[in-house]
Amino acid sequence: MALRTPIRAHSALPPGPRLPMAVQTVLFGAFRNALLPRLQRHYGDVVRLRLFPERSVVLIGDVDLVREIFAGPVETFHAGEGNMVLKPMLGEHSVLLTDEEEHRRARKLLMPAFNGAAMRGYRDMVTELTVAELDRWPEGRPFRAHDRMRALTLEVILRVVFGVSDGARLTELRRALERVIDVSALDLFGWHSPALQKFGPWRRNRERQERVDQLLHAEIAERRAAPDLAERTDVLSRLLTVPGDEQLSDVELRDQLITLLLAGHETTATALAWALHELARDPATAAETTRAADEGDEKYLEAVAKEAMRLRPIISEVSRKLTKDMQVGPYTVPAGYMVLPSISMIHASAEHHPAPGVFDPARFLDGGPPAGSWFPFGGGARRCLGAGFSLLEATIVLRELFRRFRVSAPQSRPERTKTRHITLVPGDGARIVVHRR
C-alpha cells in the first residue's frame, strides 16, 4: 500500500461497519480488544469507523502505511487535532493537543526535562522512591499491583514536575488527580457535552477537574514568588524562567503541567502492572528477570517492559487529523478525517512478532522486532517526549522489585483487559502475591 496525495477524486472510502455511530463508539471504547481483530479479519488493514466526537476515522494496521504517516509532514498530519478528545482534561495549549509552530514551541520548552543529563539525574530519585514504595508492600497475600504502580509513578512525576512531592496542596492534588483520571470510556461523552455535565457522574467529573485546576494555579502562583526560583531544576521552575517571548501564561503552564502529571505516570504504571501480571504467570521468565535484576542486566529488564507494552498495549492507537485529502492504497481519505495508526493491530501481528500471544522479552534483544512494528510511544516528530524516561523508570522499578521479591499470581487465569478513559488496563488491577527472597 502507498500513502500519497490522491490521483482520482472518485476513489472509494475505506470499508467499515454500518452500525450507528453511537454503537460503534461504545464498541470501540469499551470492547476494543475483541472488536479490532474482527474488524481486521473482515475489512483488512484499513478500516473506516464513525466515532463520537470525531465522527469519521480510519484505522491503519499496515506497518508501511504507519511508517509513512509518522514520516509525513506535520502540516498534513495534525496530531494535536487528532488528540482533541483529550482537550477537556488537558487544555488547548497541551503539548499533546497543539500542532505545527505552537507544538514545536511547547516541545522545545519541555525537552530539557527529558534530555540525557536530566535522565541521569533522575536515576537516584526513582530508585529512592521505588525502595520506599516496595518497603510498604504486603507479603504473602494478594494485592492490586496496578494501584501500587500508579502510586509510585505519580510520586516520581510529582518530583520531576515540582521538585518536591510533599505539602498539603500536593497531597490534595495527588488525591484529586487519581479521581480525575479514574473515568471509564463512557464518561468521555460528558467531556464534550455541557448538558451532560449538569448531571450525576459527569457533573462530579467536571467539579474534580475544576479543583485540580485551582490547585495547579495556586502552585504556579506560589512558585512564581519563590526566592530561589532561578536555582531550581524541576519542570515548573524551568518553565517559569524561560526568557522573554518564550514565557508561558498561567493557562499555558497549567495545560503543560496537567499533561505531564497525567501522561507521565499512568502509562508507565500500567506497563509495569501488565509486566507483573505476565511474570507472575510465567516462572521461567520471572526467573530470568530475577537474574537480570541481580546482575544489573538493564538491557533485559528494559526488554521486559517493552514486551509488556507490545503484548498489552496501554493505548490502542495514535491519531492524526488530515488537513488535505490523502490516497491510502486504493482508497481516498478526505481532509478532516482522523487516521489512527493501530498499535493494537500491529503489535498483535504474527508477521512482525512471531507467536504474538506469547510473553517473550527476548524478542527485544539482539536487534528487536522489525522497524516500525513496535510504537507504544507513537512516532515521528510527535514521538512521546517522555519515552526514554518511561523505560528508565520501568527498568529501575523491575530491578529493585526482583532483587527483593518472588512474584506469583493468586489465580492462573489471565485478567481481562478493561478500558479506563483512553488506556487499556488489567481488569482486576493485576493482582499478585510477593514473597521476600
Short mmCIF file of C-alpha atoms in Angstrom, two decimals:
data_model
loop_
_atom_site.label_atom_id
_atom_site.label_comp_id
_atom_site.label_asym_id
_atom_site.label_seq_id
_atom_site.Cartn_x
_atom_site.Cartn_y
_atom_site.Cartn_z
CA MET A 1 0.00 0.00 0.00
CA ALA A 2 1.08 3.58 -0.54
CA LEU A 3 0.14 6.85 1.08
CA ARG A 4 0.03 9.87 -1.22
CA THR A 5 -1.99 12.83 -2.41
CA PRO A 6 -4.99 11.44 -4.31
CA ILE A 7 -4.82 10.89 -8.04
CA ARG A 8 -8.53 10.08 -8.60
CA ALA A 9 -11.19 12.15 -6.90
CA HIS A 10 -13.67 9.30 -7.26
CA SER A 11 -11.61 6.73 -5.29
CA ALA A 12 -13.75 4.94 -2.73
CA LEU A 13 -13.58 5.44 1.01
CA PRO A 14 -12.14 2.54 3.04
CA PRO A 15 -14.66 -0.14 4.05
CA GLY A 16 -16.15 -0.39 7.52
CA PRO A 17 -19.19 -1.41 9.56
CA ARG A 18 -22.54 0.30 9.01
CA LEU A 19 -23.66 0.29 12.64
CA PRO A 20 -24.92 3.58 14.12
CA MET A 21 -22.21 5.95 15.36
CA ALA A 22 -23.28 5.54 18.98
CA VAL A 23 -22.98 1.75 18.75
CA GLN A 24 -19.60 1.92 17.05
CA THR A 25 -18.39 4.36 19.70
CA VAL A 26 -19.43 2.12 22.59
CA LEU A 27 -17.94 -0.99 20.97
CA PHE A 28 -14.69 0.79 20.18
CA GLY A 29 -14.48 2.46 23.56
CA ALA A 30 -15.38 -0.44 25.84
CA PHE A 31 -14.70 -3.63 23.83
CA ARG A 32 -11.74 -2.67 21.64
CA ASN A 33 -9.69 -5.80 22.30
CA ALA A 34 -12.42 -8.03 20.92
CA LEU A 35 -13.51 -5.62 18.19
CA LEU A 36 -10.20 -4.84 16.44
CA PRO A 37 -9.23 -8.40 15.42
CA ARG A 38 -12.71 -8.91 13.95
CA LEU A 39 -12.54 -5.66 12.02
CA GLN A 40 -9.13 -6.54 10.64
CA ARG A 41 -10.20 -10.04 9.58
CA HIS A 42 -13.33 -8.72 7.89
CA TYR A 43 -12.13 -5.47 6.31
CA GLY A 44 -8.32 -5.73 6.16
CA ASP A 45 -5.65 -3.31 7.39
CA VAL A 46 -7.53 -0.09 6.54
CA VAL A 47 -10.94 0.25 8.24
CA ARG A 48 -13.34 3.18 8.43
CA LEU A 49 -15.32 3.85 11.62
CA ARG A 50 -17.70 6.54 12.83
CA LEU A 51 -16.92 7.58 16.40
CA PHE A 52 -18.07 10.33 18.75
CA PRO A 53 -16.97 13.16 18.71
CA GLU A 54 -14.61 12.93 15.68
CA ARG A 55 -17.23 11.09 13.57
CA SER A 56 -15.03 9.81 10.72
CA VAL A 57 -11.85 7.86 11.48
CA VAL A 58 -9.71 5.33 9.62
CA LEU A 59 -7.80 2.63 11.48
CA ILE A 60 -4.43 1.70 9.93
CA GLY A 61 -2.98 -1.75 10.67
CA ASP A 62 -0.27 -1.78 7.99
CA VAL A 63 3.33 -1.12 9.13
CA ASP A 64 4.41 0.55 5.88
CA LEU A 65 1.47 2.95 5.94
CA VAL A 66 2.07 3.78 9.59
CA ARG A 67 5.73 4.47 8.87
CA GLU A 68 4.72 6.87 6.09
CA ILE A 69 2.24 8.63 8.34
CA PHE A 70 4.90 9.20 11.01
CA ALA A 71 7.36 10.43 8.39
CA GLY A 72 4.77 12.66 6.70
CA PRO A 73 4.69 16.45 7.01
CA VAL A 74 3.32 17.70 10.31
CA GLU A 75 1.38 20.30 8.32
CA THR A 76 -0.67 17.47 6.76
CA PHE A 77 -0.93 15.09 9.72
CA HIS A 78 -2.14 17.09 12.72
CA ALA A 79 -1.54 15.04 15.85
CA GLY A 80 -2.83 17.79 18.12
CA GLU A 81 -6.20 17.89 16.37
CA GLY A 82 -6.16 14.11 16.39
CA ASN A 83 -5.98 14.16 20.20
CA MET A 84 -8.81 16.66 20.71
CA VAL A 85 -10.85 14.08 22.59
CA LEU A 86 -8.48 14.91 25.50
CA LYS A 87 -8.96 18.68 25.33
CA PRO A 88 -11.43 18.96 28.23
CA MET A 89 -8.87 17.31 30.54
CA LEU A 90 -5.54 18.58 29.17
CA GLY A 91 -6.46 22.01 27.81
CA GLU A 92 -5.97 23.59 24.39
CA HIS A 93 -2.30 24.50 24.97
CA SER A 94 -1.14 20.98 25.92
CA VAL A 95 1.87 19.71 24.01
CA LEU A 96 -0.34 16.77 23.02
CA LEU A 97 -3.06 18.99 21.53
CA THR A 98 -1.13 21.63 19.59
CA ASP A 99 0.25 21.48 16.05
CA GLU A 100 2.98 22.98 13.89
CA GLU A 101 4.64 26.09 15.38
CA GLU A 102 2.78 26.07 18.70
CA HIS A 103 3.68 22.42 19.21
CA ARG A 104 7.33 23.00 18.28
CA ARG A 105 7.49 25.80 20.85
CA ALA A 106 5.98 23.67 23.63
CA ARG A 107 8.16 20.69 22.81
CA LYS A 108 11.30 22.85 22.82
CA LEU A 109 10.46 24.17 26.28
CA LEU A 110 9.73 20.72 27.74
CA MET A 111 12.57 18.80 26.11
CA PRO A 112 15.34 19.80 28.60
CA ALA A 113 13.47 17.93 31.35
CA PHE A 114 13.95 14.67 29.43
CA ASN A 115 17.40 15.02 27.82
CA GLY A 116 20.35 12.83 28.68
CA ALA A 117 21.70 14.96 31.51
CA ALA A 118 18.29 15.23 33.18
CA MET A 119 17.72 11.48 32.82
CA ARG A 120 20.99 10.68 34.58
CA GLY A 121 19.91 12.94 37.41
CA TYR A 122 16.63 11.08 37.85
CA ARG A 123 18.11 7.64 38.49
CA ASP A 124 18.80 8.07 42.21
CA MET A 125 15.44 9.76 42.79
CA VAL A 126 13.50 6.96 41.06
CA THR A 127 15.47 4.33 42.98
CA GLU A 128 14.82 6.06 46.32
CA LEU A 129 11.08 6.34 45.74
CA THR A 130 10.88 2.76 44.45
CA VAL A 131 12.60 1.33 47.52
CA ALA A 132 10.31 3.32 49.81
CA GLU A 133 7.25 2.02 47.93
CA LEU A 134 8.41 -1.62 47.96
CA ASP A 135 9.01 -1.47 51.72
CA ARG A 136 5.25 -0.92 52.10
CA TRP A 137 4.18 -3.93 50.05
CA PRO A 138 2.26 -6.68 51.86
CA GLU A 139 3.88 -10.11 51.71
CA GLY A 140 2.10 -13.41 51.27
CA ARG A 141 -1.34 -12.06 50.33
CA PRO A 142 -2.85 -10.82 47.05
CA PHE A 143 -2.95 -7.12 46.25
CA ARG A 144 -3.54 -4.93 43.19
CA ALA A 145 -0.15 -4.21 41.64
CA HIS A 146 -1.66 -1.58 39.34
CA ASP A 147 -2.73 0.54 42.30
CA ARG A 148 0.75 0.41 43.82
CA MET A 149 2.45 1.18 40.50
CA ARG A 150 0.17 4.16 39.96
CA ALA A 151 1.00 5.47 43.43
CA LEU A 152 4.73 5.07 42.79
CA THR A 153 4.85 6.61 39.32
CA LEU A 154 2.70 9.53 40.50
CA GLU A 155 5.25 10.24 43.25
CA VAL A 156 8.03 10.13 40.67
CA ILE A 157 6.36 12.54 38.24
CA LEU A 158 5.37 14.90 41.07
CA ARG A 159 9.06 15.11 41.97
CA VAL A 160 10.05 15.69 38.35
CA VAL A 161 7.42 18.38 37.77
CA PHE A 162 7.51 20.22 41.11
CA GLY A 163 10.85 19.22 42.63
CA VAL A 164 9.03 18.07 45.78
CA SER A 165 6.16 15.69 46.47
CA ASP A 166 5.08 16.81 49.96
CA GLY A 167 2.99 19.66 51.34
CA ALA A 168 -0.76 19.99 51.94
CA ARG A 169 -1.54 21.26 48.43
CA LEU A 170 0.33 18.45 46.67
CA THR A 171 -1.26 15.91 49.00
CA GLU A 172 -4.69 17.11 47.89
CA LEU A 173 -3.54 17.31 44.26
CA ARG A 174 -2.36 13.70 44.43
CA ARG A 175 -5.82 12.53 45.52
CA ALA A 176 -7.59 14.81 43.05
CA LEU A 177 -5.54 13.58 40.09
CA GLU A 178 -6.38 9.98 40.91
CA ARG A 179 -10.10 10.82 40.89
CA VAL A 180 -9.86 12.82 37.65
CA ILE A 181 -8.14 10.02 35.79
CA ASP A 182 -10.37 7.25 37.15
CA VAL A 183 -13.04 7.53 34.46
CA SER A 184 -14.50 4.99 32.08
CA ALA A 185 -14.82 5.18 28.32
CA LEU A 186 -18.48 6.16 28.70
CA ASP A 187 -17.53 9.10 30.93
CA LEU A 188 -15.78 10.62 27.91
CA PHE A 189 -19.20 11.52 26.46
CA GLY A 190 -19.59 14.04 29.27
CA TRP A 191 -16.28 15.72 28.46
CA HIS A 192 -17.77 17.03 25.23
CA SER A 193 -21.33 17.66 26.37
CA PRO A 194 -22.04 20.66 28.64
CA ALA A 195 -25.59 19.37 29.00
CA LEU A 196 -24.44 16.05 30.49
CA GLN A 197 -22.03 17.87 32.82
CA LYS A 198 -25.02 19.08 34.81
CA PHE A 199 -25.85 15.56 35.95
CA GLY A 200 -24.52 12.67 38.01
CA PRO A 201 -21.02 11.33 37.32
CA TRP A 202 -20.37 13.89 34.57
CA ARG A 203 -21.03 16.76 36.99
CA ARG A 204 -18.72 15.19 39.57
CA ASN A 205 -16.01 14.75 36.94
CA ARG A 206 -16.28 18.44 35.99
CA GLU A 207 -16.07 19.52 39.64
CA ARG A 208 -12.99 17.34 40.20
CA GLN A 209 -11.32 18.84 37.15
CA GLU A 210 -12.08 22.35 38.40
CA ARG A 211 -10.47 21.54 41.77
CA VAL A 212 -7.33 20.21 40.09
CA ASP A 213 -7.11 23.45 38.11
CA GLN A 214 -7.43 25.52 41.29
CA LEU A 215 -4.61 23.57 42.94
CA LEU A 216 -2.33 23.88 39.93
CA HIS A 217 -2.90 27.62 39.61
CA ALA A 218 -2.17 28.04 43.32
CA GLU A 219 1.08 26.09 42.93
CA ILE A 220 2.07 28.21 39.91
CA ALA A 221 1.41 31.47 41.79
CA GLU A 222 3.42 30.34 44.81
CA ARG A 223 6.33 29.17 42.68
CA ARG A 224 6.46 32.44 40.73
CA ALA A 225 7.20 34.19 44.03
CA ALA A 226 9.84 31.69 45.23
CA PRO A 227 13.12 33.49 46.03
CA ASP A 228 15.20 30.54 44.79
CA LEU A 229 13.28 30.08 41.52
CA ALA A 230 16.35 30.56 39.30
CA GLU A 231 18.26 27.79 41.11
CA ARG A 232 15.54 25.14 40.87
CA THR A 233 15.72 22.43 38.17
CA ASP A 234 12.19 20.96 38.28
CA VAL A 235 9.94 21.34 35.23
CA LEU A 236 7.68 24.05 36.69
CA SER A 237 10.61 26.22 37.72
CA ARG A 238 12.28 25.81 34.34
CA LEU A 239 9.09 26.83 32.55
CA LEU A 240 8.73 29.89 34.77
CA THR A 241 12.25 31.10 33.99
CA VAL A 242 12.27 30.89 30.19
CA PRO A 243 13.33 34.21 28.64
CA GLY A 244 11.27 36.97 27.04
CA ASP A 245 8.83 35.99 24.33
CA GLU A 246 9.11 32.30 25.26
CA GLN A 247 7.35 32.83 28.58
CA LEU A 248 4.10 30.93 29.15
CA SER A 249 0.88 32.30 30.60
CA ASP A 250 -0.62 30.67 33.69
CA VAL A 251 -3.18 28.92 31.50
CA GLU A 252 -0.45 27.55 29.22
CA LEU A 253 1.55 26.42 32.25
CA ARG A 254 -1.50 24.68 33.69
CA ASP A 255 -2.04 22.76 30.44
CA GLN A 256 1.57 21.56 30.23
CA LEU A 257 1.66 20.58 33.92
CA ILE A 258 -1.54 18.52 33.82
CA THR A 259 -0.30 16.81 30.66
CA LEU A 260 2.98 15.80 32.28
CA LEU A 261 1.31 14.71 35.51
CA LEU A 262 -1.29 12.50 33.85
CA ALA A 263 0.60 11.19 30.81
CA GLY A 264 3.81 10.94 32.83
CA HIS A 265 2.60 8.41 35.35
CA GLU A 266 -0.45 6.50 34.11
CA THR A 267 1.10 4.78 31.08
CA THR A 268 4.28 3.68 32.89
CA ALA A 269 2.26 2.38 35.83
CA THR A 270 0.03 0.36 33.52
CA ALA A 271 3.00 -1.08 31.61
CA LEU A 272 4.58 -2.19 34.90
CA ALA A 273 1.30 -3.68 36.11
CA TRP A 274 0.94 -5.71 32.91
CA ALA A 275 4.58 -6.82 33.17
CA LEU A 276 3.97 -8.11 36.70
CA HIS A 277 0.72 -9.74 35.59
CA GLU A 278 2.63 -11.70 32.93
CA LEU A 279 5.70 -12.51 35.06
CA ALA A 280 3.53 -13.79 37.90
CA ARG A 281 2.16 -16.43 35.50
CA ASP A 282 5.48 -17.28 33.83
CA PRO A 283 8.01 -18.72 36.33
CA ALA A 284 10.76 -19.21 33.73
CA THR A 285 10.66 -15.60 32.51
CA ALA A 286 10.32 -14.38 36.10
CA ALA A 287 13.49 -16.33 36.99
CA GLU A 288 15.33 -14.72 34.08
CA THR A 289 14.10 -11.32 35.27
CA THR A 290 15.43 -12.10 38.76
CA ARG A 291 18.82 -12.97 37.24
CA ALA A 292 18.84 -9.71 35.32
CA ALA A 293 17.96 -7.74 38.47
CA ASP A 294 20.74 -9.41 40.47
CA GLU A 295 23.33 -8.87 37.74
CA GLY A 296 22.23 -5.37 36.79
CA ASP A 297 21.33 -6.51 33.28
CA GLU A 298 19.24 -3.44 32.43
CA LYS A 299 19.04 -4.42 28.78
CA TYR A 300 16.94 -7.46 29.68
CA LEU A 301 14.87 -5.55 32.25
CA GLU A 302 14.06 -2.92 29.62
CA ALA A 303 13.10 -5.75 27.25
CA VAL A 304 10.60 -6.97 29.87
CA ALA A 305 8.97 -3.54 29.92
CA LYS A 306 8.97 -3.31 26.12
CA GLU A 307 7.40 -6.74 25.74
CA ALA A 308 4.67 -5.83 28.24
CA MET A 309 3.92 -2.75 26.12
CA ARG A 310 3.81 -4.90 22.97
CA LEU A 311 1.64 -7.70 24.28
CA ARG A 312 -0.61 -5.43 26.33
CA PRO A 313 -0.75 -2.02 24.60
CA ILE A 314 -1.61 0.71 27.07
CA ILE A 315 -3.03 2.91 24.33
CA SER A 316 -4.63 1.16 21.38
CA GLU A 317 -3.80 3.71 18.67
CA VAL A 318 -2.38 7.15 17.98
CA SER A 319 -4.25 9.74 15.95
CA ARG A 320 -3.59 12.24 13.16
CA LYS A 321 -6.15 14.58 11.57
CA LEU A 322 -5.70 15.12 7.84
CA THR A 323 -5.53 18.68 6.55
CA LYS A 324 -5.74 17.51 2.91
CA ASP A 325 -7.11 14.50 1.04
CA MET A 326 -4.74 11.52 1.02
CA GLN A 327 -4.64 8.35 -1.06
CA VAL A 328 -4.25 5.22 1.07
CA GLY A 329 -3.81 2.26 -1.26
CA PRO A 330 -6.98 2.15 -3.40
CA TYR A 331 -8.85 4.48 -1.04
CA THR A 332 -9.16 8.24 -0.69
CA VAL A 333 -9.25 9.51 2.89
CA PRO A 334 -10.66 13.05 2.79
CA ALA A 335 -9.31 16.06 4.65
CA GLY A 336 -10.89 16.28 8.09
CA TYR A 337 -10.78 12.52 8.70
CA MET A 338 -8.75 11.05 11.53
CA VAL A 339 -6.22 8.37 10.62
CA LEU A 340 -5.38 6.10 13.54
CA PRO A 341 -2.17 4.03 13.32
CA SER A 342 -3.27 0.98 15.30
CA ILE A 343 -0.77 -0.09 17.94
CA SER A 344 -3.01 -3.00 18.92
CA MET A 345 -3.33 -4.38 15.40
CA ILE A 346 0.38 -4.20 14.56
CA HIS A 347 1.64 -5.39 17.96
CA ALA A 348 -0.56 -8.49 17.56
CA SER A 349 0.69 -9.25 14.04
CA ALA A 350 2.37 -12.65 13.64
CA GLU A 351 4.10 -11.29 10.54
CA HIS A 352 6.14 -8.90 12.66
CA HIS A 353 6.04 -10.62 16.07
CA PRO A 354 6.22 -14.44 15.84
CA ALA A 355 3.93 -16.15 18.36
CA PRO A 356 2.41 -12.75 19.20
CA GLY A 357 0.33 -14.08 22.09
CA VAL A 358 3.41 -15.27 24.00
CA PHE A 359 5.15 -13.01 26.54
CA ASP A 360 8.78 -13.17 25.38
CA PRO A 361 11.13 -10.31 26.33
CA ALA A 362 13.93 -11.97 24.34
CA ARG A 363 12.32 -10.73 21.12
CA PHE A 364 13.64 -7.26 22.07
CA LEU A 365 17.24 -8.44 22.38
CA ASP A 366 19.74 -8.59 19.50
CA GLY A 367 18.06 -6.01 17.28
CA GLY A 368 14.45 -6.42 18.33
CA PRO A 369 11.34 -6.54 16.12
CA PRO A 370 11.28 -5.01 12.61
CA ALA A 371 11.44 -1.22 12.44
CA GLY A 372 8.04 0.39 12.79
CA SER A 373 6.33 -2.68 14.25
CA TRP A 374 6.60 -1.50 17.90
CA PHE A 375 5.43 2.03 18.66
CA PRO A 376 3.79 2.39 22.09
CA PHE A 377 5.14 5.96 22.24
CA GLY A 378 3.93 6.98 18.79
CA GLY A 379 6.44 8.03 16.18
CA GLY A 380 7.99 10.70 14.03
CA ALA A 381 8.13 14.32 15.19
CA ARG A 382 5.35 13.55 17.70
CA ARG A 383 7.04 10.64 19.45
CA CYS A 384 6.42 10.91 23.19
CA LEU A 385 8.91 13.24 24.89
CA GLY A 386 8.99 11.01 27.95
CA ALA A 387 9.62 7.69 26.18
CA GLY A 388 13.16 7.35 27.45
CA PHE A 389 12.15 8.38 30.95
CA SER A 390 9.32 5.84 31.00
CA LEU A 391 11.65 2.98 30.04
CA LEU A 392 14.29 4.11 32.54
CA GLU A 393 11.70 4.25 35.31
CA ALA A 394 10.28 0.82 34.43
CA THR A 395 13.78 -0.68 34.34
CA ILE A 396 14.69 0.67 37.78
CA VAL A 397 11.40 -0.46 39.31
CA LEU A 398 11.80 -4.00 37.92
CA ARG A 399 15.41 -4.15 39.12
CA GLU A 400 14.60 -3.16 42.70
CA LEU A 401 11.44 -5.28 42.85
CA PHE A 402 13.03 -8.53 41.67
CA ARG A 403 16.07 -8.04 43.87
CA ARG A 404 13.70 -8.25 46.81
CA PHE A 405 10.73 -10.42 45.89
CA ARG A 406 9.47 -13.51 44.15
CA VAL A 407 6.19 -12.84 42.36
CA SER A 408 3.27 -15.22 41.83
CA ALA A 409 -0.37 -14.99 40.77
CA PRO A 410 -3.32 -15.71 43.08
CA GLN A 411 -5.01 -17.42 40.11
CA SER A 412 -3.67 -18.80 36.85
CA ARG A 413 -6.37 -17.32 34.64
CA PRO A 414 -5.25 -14.07 32.97
CA GLU A 415 -7.12 -10.93 33.84
CA ARG A 416 -9.35 -9.39 31.19
CA THR A 417 -8.47 -6.03 29.70
CA LYS A 418 -10.60 -3.09 30.85
CA THR A 419 -10.86 0.32 29.21
CA ARG A 420 -10.06 3.17 31.59
CA HIS A 421 -10.51 6.57 29.88
CA ILE A 422 -8.19 6.07 26.85
CA THR A 423 -5.95 3.37 28.37
CA LEU A 424 -6.26 -0.42 28.48
CA VAL A 425 -5.64 -1.72 31.99
CA PRO A 426 -5.77 -5.05 33.88
CA GLY A 427 -9.41 -5.68 34.72
CA ASP A 428 -8.73 -6.72 38.32
CA GLY A 429 -5.76 -4.45 38.92
CA ALA A 430 -3.04 -7.04 38.10
CA ARG A 431 -3.38 -8.91 41.39
CA ILE A 432 -0.15 -10.56 42.52
CA VAL A 433 1.44 -12.12 45.62
CA VAL A 434 5.01 -11.31 46.64
CA HIS A 435 7.38 -13.22 48.94
CA ARG A 436 10.67 -11.94 50.25
CA ARG A 437 13.60 -13.74 48.63
#
